[in-house]
PDB file of C-alpha atoms in Angstrom:
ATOM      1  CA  UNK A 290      11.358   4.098  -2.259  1.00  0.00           C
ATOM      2  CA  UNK A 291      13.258   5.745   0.543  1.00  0.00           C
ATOM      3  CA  UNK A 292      10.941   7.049   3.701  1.00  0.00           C
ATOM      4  CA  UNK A 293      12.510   9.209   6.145  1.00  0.00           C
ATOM      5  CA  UNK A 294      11.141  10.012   9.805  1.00  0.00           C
ATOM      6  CA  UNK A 295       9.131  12.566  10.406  1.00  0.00           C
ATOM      7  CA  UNK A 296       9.444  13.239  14.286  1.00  0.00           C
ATOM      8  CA  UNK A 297       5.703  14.839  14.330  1.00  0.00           C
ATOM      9  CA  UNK A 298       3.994  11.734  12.644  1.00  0.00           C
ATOM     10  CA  UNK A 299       6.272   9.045  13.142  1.00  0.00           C
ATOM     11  CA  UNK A 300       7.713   6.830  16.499  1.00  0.00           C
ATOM     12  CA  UNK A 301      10.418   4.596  16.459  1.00  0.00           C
ATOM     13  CA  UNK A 302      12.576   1.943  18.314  1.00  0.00           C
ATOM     14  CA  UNK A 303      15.788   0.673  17.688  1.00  0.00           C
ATOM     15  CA  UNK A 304      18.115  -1.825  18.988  1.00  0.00           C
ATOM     16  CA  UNK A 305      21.455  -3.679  18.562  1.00  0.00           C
ATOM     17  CA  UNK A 306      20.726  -6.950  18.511  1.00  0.00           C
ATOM     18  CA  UNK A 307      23.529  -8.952  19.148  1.00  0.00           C
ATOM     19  CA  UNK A 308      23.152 -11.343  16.130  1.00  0.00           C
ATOM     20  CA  UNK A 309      24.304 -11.524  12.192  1.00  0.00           C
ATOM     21  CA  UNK A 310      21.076 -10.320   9.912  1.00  0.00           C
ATOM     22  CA  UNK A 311      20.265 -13.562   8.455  1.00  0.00           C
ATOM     23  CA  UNK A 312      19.440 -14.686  12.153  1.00  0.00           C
ATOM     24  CA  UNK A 313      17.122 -11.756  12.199  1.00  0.00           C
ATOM     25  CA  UNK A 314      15.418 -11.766   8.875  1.00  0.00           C
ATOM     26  CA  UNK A 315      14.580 -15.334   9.808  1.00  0.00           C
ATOM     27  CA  UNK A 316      13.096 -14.774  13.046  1.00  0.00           C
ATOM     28  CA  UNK A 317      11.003 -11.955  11.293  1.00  0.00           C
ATOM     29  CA  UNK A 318       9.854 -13.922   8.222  1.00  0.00           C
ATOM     30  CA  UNK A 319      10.145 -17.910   9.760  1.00  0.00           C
ATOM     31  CA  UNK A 320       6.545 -17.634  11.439  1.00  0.00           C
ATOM     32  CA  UNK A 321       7.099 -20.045  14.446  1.00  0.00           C
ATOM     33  CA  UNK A 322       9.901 -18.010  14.865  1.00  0.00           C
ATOM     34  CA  UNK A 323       7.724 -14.511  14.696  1.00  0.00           C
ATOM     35  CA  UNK A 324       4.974 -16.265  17.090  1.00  0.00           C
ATOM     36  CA  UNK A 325       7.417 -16.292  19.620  1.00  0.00           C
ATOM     37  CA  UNK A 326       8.216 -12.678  20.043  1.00  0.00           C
ATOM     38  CA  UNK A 327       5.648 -10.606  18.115  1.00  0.00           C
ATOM     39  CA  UNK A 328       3.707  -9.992  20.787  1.00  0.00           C
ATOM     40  CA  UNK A 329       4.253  -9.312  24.534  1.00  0.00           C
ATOM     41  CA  UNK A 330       4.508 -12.183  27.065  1.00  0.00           C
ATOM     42  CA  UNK A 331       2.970 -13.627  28.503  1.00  0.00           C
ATOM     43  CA  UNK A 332      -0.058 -12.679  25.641  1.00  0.00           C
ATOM     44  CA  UNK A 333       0.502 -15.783  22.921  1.00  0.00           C
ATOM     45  CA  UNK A 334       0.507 -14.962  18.923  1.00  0.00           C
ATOM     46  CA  UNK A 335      -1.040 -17.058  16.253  1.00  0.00           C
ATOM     47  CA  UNK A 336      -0.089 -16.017  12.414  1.00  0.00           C
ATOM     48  CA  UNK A 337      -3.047 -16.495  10.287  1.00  0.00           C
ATOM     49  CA  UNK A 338      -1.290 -15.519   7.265  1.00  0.00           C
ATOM     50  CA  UNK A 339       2.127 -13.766   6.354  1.00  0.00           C
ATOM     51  CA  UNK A 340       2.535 -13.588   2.511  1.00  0.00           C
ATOM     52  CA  UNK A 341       5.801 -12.442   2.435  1.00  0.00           C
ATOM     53  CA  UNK A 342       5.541 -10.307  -0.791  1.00  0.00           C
ATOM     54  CA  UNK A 343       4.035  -6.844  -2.218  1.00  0.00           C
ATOM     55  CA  UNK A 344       0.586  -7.266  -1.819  1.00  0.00           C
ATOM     56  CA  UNK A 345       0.537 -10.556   0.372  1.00  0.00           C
ATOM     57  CA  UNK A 346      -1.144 -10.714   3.889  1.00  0.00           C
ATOM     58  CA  UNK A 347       0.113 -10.527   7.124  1.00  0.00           C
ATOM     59  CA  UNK A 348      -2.599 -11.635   9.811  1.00  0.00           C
ATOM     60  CA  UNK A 349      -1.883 -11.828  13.205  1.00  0.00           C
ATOM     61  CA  UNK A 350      -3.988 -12.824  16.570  1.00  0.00           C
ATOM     62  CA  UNK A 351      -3.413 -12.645  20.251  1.00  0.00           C
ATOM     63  CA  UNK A 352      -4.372 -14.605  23.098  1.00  0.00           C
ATOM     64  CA  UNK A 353      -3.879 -14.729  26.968  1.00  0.00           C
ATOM     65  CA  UNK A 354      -4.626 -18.304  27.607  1.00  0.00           C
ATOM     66  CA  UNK A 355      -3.512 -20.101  24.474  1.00  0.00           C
ATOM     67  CA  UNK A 356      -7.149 -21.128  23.455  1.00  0.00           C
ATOM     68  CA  UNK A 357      -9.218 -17.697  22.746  1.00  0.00           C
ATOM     69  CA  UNK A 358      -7.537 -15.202  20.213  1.00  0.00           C
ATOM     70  CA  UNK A 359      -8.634 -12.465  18.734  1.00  0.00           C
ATOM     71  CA  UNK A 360      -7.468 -10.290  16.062  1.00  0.00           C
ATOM     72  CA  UNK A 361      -4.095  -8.623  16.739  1.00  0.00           C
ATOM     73  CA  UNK A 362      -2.727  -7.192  13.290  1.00  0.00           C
ATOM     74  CA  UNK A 363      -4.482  -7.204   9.438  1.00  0.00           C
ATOM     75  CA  UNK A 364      -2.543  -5.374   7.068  1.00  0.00           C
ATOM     76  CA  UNK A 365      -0.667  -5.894   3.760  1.00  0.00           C
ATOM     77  CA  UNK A 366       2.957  -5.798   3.143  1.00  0.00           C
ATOM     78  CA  UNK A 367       4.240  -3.325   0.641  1.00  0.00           C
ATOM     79  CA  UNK A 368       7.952  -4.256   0.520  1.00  0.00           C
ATOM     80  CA  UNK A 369       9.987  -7.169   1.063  1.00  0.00           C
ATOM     81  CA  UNK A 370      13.435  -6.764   0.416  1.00  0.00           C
ATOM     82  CA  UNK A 371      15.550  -9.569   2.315  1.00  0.00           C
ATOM     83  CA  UNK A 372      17.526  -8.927   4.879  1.00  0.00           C
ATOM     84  CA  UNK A 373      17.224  -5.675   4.456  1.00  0.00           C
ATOM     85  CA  UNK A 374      13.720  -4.432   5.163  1.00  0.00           C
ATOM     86  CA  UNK A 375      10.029  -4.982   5.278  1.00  0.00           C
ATOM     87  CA  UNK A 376       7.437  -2.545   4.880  1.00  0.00           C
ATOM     88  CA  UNK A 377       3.889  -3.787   5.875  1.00  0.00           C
ATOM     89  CA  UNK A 378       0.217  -1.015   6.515  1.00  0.00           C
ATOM     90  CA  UNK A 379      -2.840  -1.923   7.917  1.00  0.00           C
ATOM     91  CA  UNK A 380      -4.377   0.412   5.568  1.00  0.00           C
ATOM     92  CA  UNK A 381      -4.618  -2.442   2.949  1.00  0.00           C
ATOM     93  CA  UNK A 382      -5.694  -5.811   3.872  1.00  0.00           C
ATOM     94  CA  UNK A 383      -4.014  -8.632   1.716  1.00  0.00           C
ATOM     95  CA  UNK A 384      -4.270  -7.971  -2.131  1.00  0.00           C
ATOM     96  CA  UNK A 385      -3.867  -4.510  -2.069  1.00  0.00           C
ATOM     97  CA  UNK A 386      -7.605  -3.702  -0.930  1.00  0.00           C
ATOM     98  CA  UNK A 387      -8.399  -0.845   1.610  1.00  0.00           C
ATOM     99  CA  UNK A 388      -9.247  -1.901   4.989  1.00  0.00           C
ATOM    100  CA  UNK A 389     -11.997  -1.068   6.908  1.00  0.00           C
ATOM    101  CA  UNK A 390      -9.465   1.231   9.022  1.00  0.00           C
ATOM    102  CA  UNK A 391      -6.209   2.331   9.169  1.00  0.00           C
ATOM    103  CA  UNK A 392      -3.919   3.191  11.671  1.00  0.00           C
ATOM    104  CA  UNK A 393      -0.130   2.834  10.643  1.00  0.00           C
ATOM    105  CA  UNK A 394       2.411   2.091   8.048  1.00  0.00           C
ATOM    106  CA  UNK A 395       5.469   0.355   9.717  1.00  0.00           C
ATOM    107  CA  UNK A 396       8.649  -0.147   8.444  1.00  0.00           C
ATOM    108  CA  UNK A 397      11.535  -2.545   9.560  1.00  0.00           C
ATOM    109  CA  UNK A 398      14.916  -1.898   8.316  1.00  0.00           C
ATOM    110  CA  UNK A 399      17.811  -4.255   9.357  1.00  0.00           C
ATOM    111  CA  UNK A 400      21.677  -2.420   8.641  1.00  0.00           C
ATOM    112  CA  UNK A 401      24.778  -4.145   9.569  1.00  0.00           C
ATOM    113  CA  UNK A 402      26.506  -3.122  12.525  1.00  0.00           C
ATOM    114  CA  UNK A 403      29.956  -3.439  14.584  1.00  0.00           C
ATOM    115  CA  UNK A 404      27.789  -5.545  17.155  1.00  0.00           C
ATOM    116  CA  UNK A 405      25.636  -7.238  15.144  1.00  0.00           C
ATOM    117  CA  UNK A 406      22.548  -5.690  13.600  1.00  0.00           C
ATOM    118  CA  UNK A 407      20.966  -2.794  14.221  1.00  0.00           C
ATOM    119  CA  UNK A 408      17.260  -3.407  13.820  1.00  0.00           C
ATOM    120  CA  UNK A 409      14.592  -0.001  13.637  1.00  0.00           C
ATOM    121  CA  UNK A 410      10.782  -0.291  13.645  1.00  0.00           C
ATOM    122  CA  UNK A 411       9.383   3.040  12.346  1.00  0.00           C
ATOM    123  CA  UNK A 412       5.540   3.601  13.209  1.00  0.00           C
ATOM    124  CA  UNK A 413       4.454   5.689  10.408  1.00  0.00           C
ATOM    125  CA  UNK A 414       0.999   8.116  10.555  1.00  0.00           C
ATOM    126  CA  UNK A 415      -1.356  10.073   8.680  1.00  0.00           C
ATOM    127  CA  UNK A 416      -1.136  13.434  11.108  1.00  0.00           C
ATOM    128  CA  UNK A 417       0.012  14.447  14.942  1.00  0.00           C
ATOM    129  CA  UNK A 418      -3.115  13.377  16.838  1.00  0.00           C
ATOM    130  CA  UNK A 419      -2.450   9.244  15.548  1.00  0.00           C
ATOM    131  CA  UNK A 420       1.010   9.498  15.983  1.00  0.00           C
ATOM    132  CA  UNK A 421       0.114  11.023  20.291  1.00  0.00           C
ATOM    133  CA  UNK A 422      -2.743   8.434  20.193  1.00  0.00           C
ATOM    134  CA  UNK A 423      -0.294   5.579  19.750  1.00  0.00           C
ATOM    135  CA  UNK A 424       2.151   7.353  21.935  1.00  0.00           C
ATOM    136  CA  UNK A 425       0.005   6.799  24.851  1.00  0.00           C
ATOM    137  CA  UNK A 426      -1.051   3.815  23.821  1.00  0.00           C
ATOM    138  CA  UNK A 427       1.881   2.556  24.594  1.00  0.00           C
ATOM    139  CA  UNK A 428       4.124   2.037  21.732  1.00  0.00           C
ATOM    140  CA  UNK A 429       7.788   2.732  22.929  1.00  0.00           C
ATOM    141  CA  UNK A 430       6.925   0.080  26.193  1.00  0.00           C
ATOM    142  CA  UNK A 431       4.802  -2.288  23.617  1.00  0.00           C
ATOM    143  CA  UNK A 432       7.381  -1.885  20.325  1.00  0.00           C
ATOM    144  CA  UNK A 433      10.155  -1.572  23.349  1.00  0.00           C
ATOM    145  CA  UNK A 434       8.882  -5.318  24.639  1.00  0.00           C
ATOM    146  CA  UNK A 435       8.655  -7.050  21.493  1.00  0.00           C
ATOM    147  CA  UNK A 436      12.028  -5.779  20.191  1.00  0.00           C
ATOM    148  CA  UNK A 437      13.717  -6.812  23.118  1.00  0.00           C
ATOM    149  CA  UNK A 438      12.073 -10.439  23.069  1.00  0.00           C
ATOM    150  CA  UNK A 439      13.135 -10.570  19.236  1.00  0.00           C
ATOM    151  CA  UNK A 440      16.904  -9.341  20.432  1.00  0.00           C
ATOM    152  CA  UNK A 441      16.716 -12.149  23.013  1.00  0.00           C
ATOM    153  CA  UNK A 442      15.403 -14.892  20.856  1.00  0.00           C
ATOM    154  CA  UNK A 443      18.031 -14.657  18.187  1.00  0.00           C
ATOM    155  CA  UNK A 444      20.928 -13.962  21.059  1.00  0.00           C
ATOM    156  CA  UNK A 445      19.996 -17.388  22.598  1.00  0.00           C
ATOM    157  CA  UNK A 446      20.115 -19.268  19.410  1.00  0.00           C
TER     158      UNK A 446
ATOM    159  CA  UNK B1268       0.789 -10.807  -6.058  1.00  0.00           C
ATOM    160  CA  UNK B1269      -2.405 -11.057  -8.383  1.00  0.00           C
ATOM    161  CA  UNK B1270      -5.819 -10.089  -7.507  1.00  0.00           C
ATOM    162  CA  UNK B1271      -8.918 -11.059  -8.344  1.00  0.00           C
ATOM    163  CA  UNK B1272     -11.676  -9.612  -9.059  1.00  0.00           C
ATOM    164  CA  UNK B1273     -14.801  -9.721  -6.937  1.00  0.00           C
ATOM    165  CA  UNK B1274     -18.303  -8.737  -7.789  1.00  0.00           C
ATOM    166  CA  UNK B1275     -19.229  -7.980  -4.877  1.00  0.00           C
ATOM    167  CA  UNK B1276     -16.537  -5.188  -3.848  1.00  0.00           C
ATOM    168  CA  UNK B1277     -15.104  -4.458  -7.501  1.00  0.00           C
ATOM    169  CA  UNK B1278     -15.574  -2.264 -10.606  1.00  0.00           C
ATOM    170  CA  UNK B1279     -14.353  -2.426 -13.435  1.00  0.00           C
ATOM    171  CA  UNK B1280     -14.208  -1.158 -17.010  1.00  0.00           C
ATOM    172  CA  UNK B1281     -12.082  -2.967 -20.432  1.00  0.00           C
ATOM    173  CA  UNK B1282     -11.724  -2.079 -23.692  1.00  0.00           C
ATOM    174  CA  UNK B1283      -9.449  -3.211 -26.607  1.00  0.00           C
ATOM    175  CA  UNK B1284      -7.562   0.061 -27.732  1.00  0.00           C
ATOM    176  CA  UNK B1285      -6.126  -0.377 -31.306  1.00  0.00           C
ATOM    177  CA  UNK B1286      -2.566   0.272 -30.305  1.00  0.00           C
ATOM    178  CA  UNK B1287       0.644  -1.631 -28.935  1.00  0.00           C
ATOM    179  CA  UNK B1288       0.937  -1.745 -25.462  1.00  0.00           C
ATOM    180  CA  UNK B1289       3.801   0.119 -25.435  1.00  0.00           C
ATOM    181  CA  UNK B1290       2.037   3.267 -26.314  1.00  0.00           C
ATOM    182  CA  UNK B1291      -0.541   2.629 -24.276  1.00  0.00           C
ATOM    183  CA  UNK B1292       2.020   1.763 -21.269  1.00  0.00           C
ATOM    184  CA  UNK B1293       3.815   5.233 -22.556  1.00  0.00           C
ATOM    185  CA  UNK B1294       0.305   7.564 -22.365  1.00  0.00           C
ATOM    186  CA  UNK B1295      -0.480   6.215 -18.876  1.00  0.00           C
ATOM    187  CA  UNK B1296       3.331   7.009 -17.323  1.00  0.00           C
ATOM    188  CA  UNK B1297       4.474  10.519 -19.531  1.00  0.00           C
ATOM    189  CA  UNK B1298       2.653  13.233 -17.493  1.00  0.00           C
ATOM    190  CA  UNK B1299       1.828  15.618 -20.773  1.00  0.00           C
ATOM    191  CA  UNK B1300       0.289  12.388 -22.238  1.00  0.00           C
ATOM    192  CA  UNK B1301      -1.379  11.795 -18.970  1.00  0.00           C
ATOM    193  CA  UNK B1302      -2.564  14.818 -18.208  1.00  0.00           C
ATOM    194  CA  UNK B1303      -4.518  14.549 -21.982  1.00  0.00           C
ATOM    195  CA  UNK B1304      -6.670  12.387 -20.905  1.00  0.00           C
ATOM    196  CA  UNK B1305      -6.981  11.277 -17.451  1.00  0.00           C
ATOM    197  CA  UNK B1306     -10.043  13.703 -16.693  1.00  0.00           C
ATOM    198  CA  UNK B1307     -13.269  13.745 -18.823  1.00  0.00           C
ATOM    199  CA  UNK B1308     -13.066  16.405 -20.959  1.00  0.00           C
ATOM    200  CA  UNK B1309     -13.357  19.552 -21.267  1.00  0.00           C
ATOM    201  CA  UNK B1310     -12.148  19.537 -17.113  1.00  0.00           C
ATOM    202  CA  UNK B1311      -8.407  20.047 -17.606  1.00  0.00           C
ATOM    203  CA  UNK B1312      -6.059  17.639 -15.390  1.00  0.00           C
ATOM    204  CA  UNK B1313      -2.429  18.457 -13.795  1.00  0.00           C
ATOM    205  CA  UNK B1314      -0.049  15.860 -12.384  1.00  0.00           C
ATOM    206  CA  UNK B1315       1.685  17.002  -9.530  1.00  0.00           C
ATOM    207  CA  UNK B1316       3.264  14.167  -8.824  1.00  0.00           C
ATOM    208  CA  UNK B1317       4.024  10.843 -10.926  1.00  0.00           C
ATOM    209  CA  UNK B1318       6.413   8.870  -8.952  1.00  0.00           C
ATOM    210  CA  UNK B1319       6.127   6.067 -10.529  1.00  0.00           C
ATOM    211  CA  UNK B1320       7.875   2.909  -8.262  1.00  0.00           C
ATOM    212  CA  UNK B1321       6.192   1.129  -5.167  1.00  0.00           C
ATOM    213  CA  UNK B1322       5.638   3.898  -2.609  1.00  0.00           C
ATOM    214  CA  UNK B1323       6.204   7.038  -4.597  1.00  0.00           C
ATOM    215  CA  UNK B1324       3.212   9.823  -5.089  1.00  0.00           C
ATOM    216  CA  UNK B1325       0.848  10.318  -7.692  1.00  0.00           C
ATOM    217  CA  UNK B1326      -1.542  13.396  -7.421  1.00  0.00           C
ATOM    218  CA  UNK B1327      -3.489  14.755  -9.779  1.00  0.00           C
ATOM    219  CA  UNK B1328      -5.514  18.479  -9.560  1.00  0.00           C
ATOM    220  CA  UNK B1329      -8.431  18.906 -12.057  1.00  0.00           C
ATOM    221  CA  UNK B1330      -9.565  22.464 -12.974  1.00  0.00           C
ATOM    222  CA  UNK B1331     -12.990  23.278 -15.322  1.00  0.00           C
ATOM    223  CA  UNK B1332     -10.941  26.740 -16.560  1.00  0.00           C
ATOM    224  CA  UNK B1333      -7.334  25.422 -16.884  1.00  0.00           C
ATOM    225  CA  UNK B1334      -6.254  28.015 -13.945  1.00  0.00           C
ATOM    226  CA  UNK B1335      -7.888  27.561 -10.510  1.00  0.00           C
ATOM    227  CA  UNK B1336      -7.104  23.815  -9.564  1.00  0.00           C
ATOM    228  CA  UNK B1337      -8.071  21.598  -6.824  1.00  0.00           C
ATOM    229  CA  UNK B1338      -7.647  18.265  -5.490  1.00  0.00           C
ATOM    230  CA  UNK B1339      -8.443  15.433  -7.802  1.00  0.00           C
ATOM    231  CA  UNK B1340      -6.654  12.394  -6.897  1.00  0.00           C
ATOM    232  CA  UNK B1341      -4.041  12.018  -4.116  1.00  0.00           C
ATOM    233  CA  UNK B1342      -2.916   8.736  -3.753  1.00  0.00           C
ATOM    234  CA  UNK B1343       0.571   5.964  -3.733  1.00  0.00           C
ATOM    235  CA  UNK B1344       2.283   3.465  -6.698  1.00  0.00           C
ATOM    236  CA  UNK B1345       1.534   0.051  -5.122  1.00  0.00           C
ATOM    237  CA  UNK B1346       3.277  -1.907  -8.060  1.00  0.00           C
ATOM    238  CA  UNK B1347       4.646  -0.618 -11.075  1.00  0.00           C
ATOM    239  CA  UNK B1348       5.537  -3.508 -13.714  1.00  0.00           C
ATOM    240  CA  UNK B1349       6.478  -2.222 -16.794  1.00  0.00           C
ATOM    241  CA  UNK B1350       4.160  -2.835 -20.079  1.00  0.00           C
ATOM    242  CA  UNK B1351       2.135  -5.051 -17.074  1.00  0.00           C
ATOM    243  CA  UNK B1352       0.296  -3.333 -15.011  1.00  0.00           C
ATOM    244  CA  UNK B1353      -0.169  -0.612 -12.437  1.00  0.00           C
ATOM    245  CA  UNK B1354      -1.381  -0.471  -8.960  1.00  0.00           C
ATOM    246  CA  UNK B1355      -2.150   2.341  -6.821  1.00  0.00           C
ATOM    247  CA  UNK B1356      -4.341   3.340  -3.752  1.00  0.00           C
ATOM    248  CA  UNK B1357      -5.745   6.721  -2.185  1.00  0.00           C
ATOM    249  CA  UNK B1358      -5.075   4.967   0.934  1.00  0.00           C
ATOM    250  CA  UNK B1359      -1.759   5.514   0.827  1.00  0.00           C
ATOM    251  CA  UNK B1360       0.014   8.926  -0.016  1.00  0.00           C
ATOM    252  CA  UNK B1361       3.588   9.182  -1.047  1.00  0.00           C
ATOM    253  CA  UNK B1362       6.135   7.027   1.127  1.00  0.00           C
ATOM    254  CA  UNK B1363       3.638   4.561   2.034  1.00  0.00           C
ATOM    255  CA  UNK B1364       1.999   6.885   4.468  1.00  0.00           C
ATOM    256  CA  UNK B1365      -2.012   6.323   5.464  1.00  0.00           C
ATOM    257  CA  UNK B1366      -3.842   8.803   4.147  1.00  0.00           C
ATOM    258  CA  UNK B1367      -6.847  10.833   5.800  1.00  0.00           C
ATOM    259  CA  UNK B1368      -9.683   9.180   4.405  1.00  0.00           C
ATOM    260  CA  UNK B1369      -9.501   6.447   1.254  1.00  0.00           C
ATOM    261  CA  UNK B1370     -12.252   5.069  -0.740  1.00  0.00           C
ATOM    262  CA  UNK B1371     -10.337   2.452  -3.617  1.00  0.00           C
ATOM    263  CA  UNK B1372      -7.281   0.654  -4.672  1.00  0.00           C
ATOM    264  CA  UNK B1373      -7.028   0.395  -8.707  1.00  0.00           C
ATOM    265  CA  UNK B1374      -5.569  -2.070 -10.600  1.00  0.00           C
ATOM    266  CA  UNK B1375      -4.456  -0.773 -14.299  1.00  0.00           C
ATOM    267  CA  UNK B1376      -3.756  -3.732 -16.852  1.00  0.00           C
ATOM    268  CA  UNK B1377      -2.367  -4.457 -19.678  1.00  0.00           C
ATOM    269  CA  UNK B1378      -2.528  -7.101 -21.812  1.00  0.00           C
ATOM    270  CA  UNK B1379      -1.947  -8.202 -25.760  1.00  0.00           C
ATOM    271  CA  UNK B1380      -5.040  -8.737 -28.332  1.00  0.00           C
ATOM    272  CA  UNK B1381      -5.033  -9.460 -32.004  1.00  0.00           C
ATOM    273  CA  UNK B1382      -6.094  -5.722 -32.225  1.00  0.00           C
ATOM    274  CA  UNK B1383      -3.582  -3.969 -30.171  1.00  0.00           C
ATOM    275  CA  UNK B1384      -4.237  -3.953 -26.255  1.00  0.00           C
ATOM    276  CA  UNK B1385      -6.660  -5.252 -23.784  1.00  0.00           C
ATOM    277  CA  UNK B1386      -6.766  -2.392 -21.231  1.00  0.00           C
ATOM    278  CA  UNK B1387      -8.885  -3.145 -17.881  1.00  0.00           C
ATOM    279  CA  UNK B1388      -9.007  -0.875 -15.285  1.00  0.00           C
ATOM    280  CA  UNK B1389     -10.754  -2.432 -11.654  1.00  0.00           C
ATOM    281  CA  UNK B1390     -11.543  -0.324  -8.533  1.00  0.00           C
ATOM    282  CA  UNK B1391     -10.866  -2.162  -5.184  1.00  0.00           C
ATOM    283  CA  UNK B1392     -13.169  -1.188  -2.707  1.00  0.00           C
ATOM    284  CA  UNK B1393     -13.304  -2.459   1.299  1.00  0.00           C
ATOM    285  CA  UNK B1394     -16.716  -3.032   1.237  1.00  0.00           C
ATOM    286  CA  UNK B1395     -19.926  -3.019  -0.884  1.00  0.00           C
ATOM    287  CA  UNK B1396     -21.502   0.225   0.560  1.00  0.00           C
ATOM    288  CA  UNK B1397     -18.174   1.923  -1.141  1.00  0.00           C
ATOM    289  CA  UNK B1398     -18.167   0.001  -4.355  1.00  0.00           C
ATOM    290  CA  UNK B1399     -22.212   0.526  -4.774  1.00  0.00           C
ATOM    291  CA  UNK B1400     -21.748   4.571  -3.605  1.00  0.00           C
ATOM    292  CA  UNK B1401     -18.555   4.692  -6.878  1.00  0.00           C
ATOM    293  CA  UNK B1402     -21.271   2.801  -8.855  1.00  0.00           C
ATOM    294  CA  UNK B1403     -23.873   5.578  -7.594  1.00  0.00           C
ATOM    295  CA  UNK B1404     -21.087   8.439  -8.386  1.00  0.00           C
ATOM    296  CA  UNK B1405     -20.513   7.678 -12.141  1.00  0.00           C
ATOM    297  CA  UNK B1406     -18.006   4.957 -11.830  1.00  0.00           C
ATOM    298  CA  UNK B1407     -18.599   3.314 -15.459  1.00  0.00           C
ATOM    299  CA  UNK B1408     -19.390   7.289 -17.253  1.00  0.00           C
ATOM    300  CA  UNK B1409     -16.784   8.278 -15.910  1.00  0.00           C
ATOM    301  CA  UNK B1410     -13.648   5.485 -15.745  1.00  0.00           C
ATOM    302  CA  UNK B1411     -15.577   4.929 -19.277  1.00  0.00           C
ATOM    303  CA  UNK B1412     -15.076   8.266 -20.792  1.00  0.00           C
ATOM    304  CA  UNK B1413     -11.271   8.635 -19.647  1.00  0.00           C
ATOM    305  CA  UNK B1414     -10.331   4.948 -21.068  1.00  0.00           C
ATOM    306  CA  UNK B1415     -11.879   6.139 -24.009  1.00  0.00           C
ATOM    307  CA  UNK B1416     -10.149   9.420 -23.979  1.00  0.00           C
ATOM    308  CA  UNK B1417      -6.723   7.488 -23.529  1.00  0.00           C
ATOM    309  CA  UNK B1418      -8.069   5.295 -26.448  1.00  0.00           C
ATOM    310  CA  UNK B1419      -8.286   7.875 -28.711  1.00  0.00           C
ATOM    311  CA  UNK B1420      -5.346   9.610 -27.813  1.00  0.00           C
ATOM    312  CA  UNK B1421      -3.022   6.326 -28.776  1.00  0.00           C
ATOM    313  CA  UNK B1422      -5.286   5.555 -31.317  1.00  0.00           C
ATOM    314  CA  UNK B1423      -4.970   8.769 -32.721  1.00  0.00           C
ATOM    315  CA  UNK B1424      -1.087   9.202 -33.042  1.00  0.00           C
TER     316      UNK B1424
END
């Protein structure tokens, strides 16, 4: 299944990271790896689970000292095609079942590219007012941010 | 992924149809065979869209005179293994997308029995309220009637 952006529902980033695609799969689906960049600094991430198959969980939580987190992301993935791209919703919790609510569908994609790999994060939503709800929410600085620390983790390595 | 069932947030209905599971596999994914039985009767059913592979649409209109037709089921494949099983969600629409509201993901499967097939048929729901209100609604009549509808139809042929 092909999806293709809608500029009224959707919002995307995308950056060149300066790194082959195996480097980046692996900092997506290795989960200290993911820890370090999923989430804005100086806020820390904790995986709780990241079933990396159709169906499987991904649970994420967020904390600003290190000792109290709280829930950051519950959703399911839908596709995991490696090194190519990951779909994940948090309209599903793990095993397919609907969660309580929904916000987003996101998919990654990963494509080969002169300078390395160009990596795109598409933010997909059910109608206009979602997708101008995350808009000023924050998403290009907050999607922006955690791209950039994923570019700069797997350029330093 | 598998899932399990649970009680507490899950419906189901099974019956042993007296037929391969090939041609029970083949009334559930042709749309004219579909359409034959995928309603209680006499409500007619179209399939608008039967995309069947992770992500693609399925949407169904139901119609009491066969000519004015509205919204029956609009939902997304989840998993589509063939002669297996099938999974799909109305919190999803086509391409992954959340959808406005969603209620269940169902889990189709199909196994072999000395008679022919063990067909099951389980309704996810995200909490109890939902999977006592599809109780409330008819859930066993009518998930009954249609998997005896399909029965016949295979059985029949």
């Amino acid at each position: 299944m092909t999806t293709s952006f809608n500029p009224e529902l959707d919002l995307v980033v995308a950056r060149v990271i300066a790194a082959p695609r195996p480097a980046v799969w692996n900092a997506w689906t290795d989960q200290a790896s993911f820890e370090k960049w999923w989430v804005p600094a100086p806020e820390i991430c904790r995986v709780r689970d990241m079933d990396l198959r159709p169906g499987g969980s991904l649970r994420t939580e967020i904390s600003g000292d290190g000792a109290d987190f709280r829930p950051h992301l519950t959703g399911c993935f839908l596709a995991v095609e490696e090194l190519e791209r990951i779909v994940f919703t948090d309209a599903l919790v793990g095993g397919w079942r609907p969660a309580e609510t929904s916000f987003m569908t996101a998919v990654i994609a990963m494509k080969d590219h002169p300078d390395g790999t160009e990596y795109t994060a598409t933010a997909m939503h059910r109608n206009s007012p979602d997708r101008d709800r995350h808009e000023k929410l924050g998403f290009h600085d907050g999607w922006g941010t955690v791209t950039r620390q994923l570019a700069e983790l797997v350029e330093s390595s």
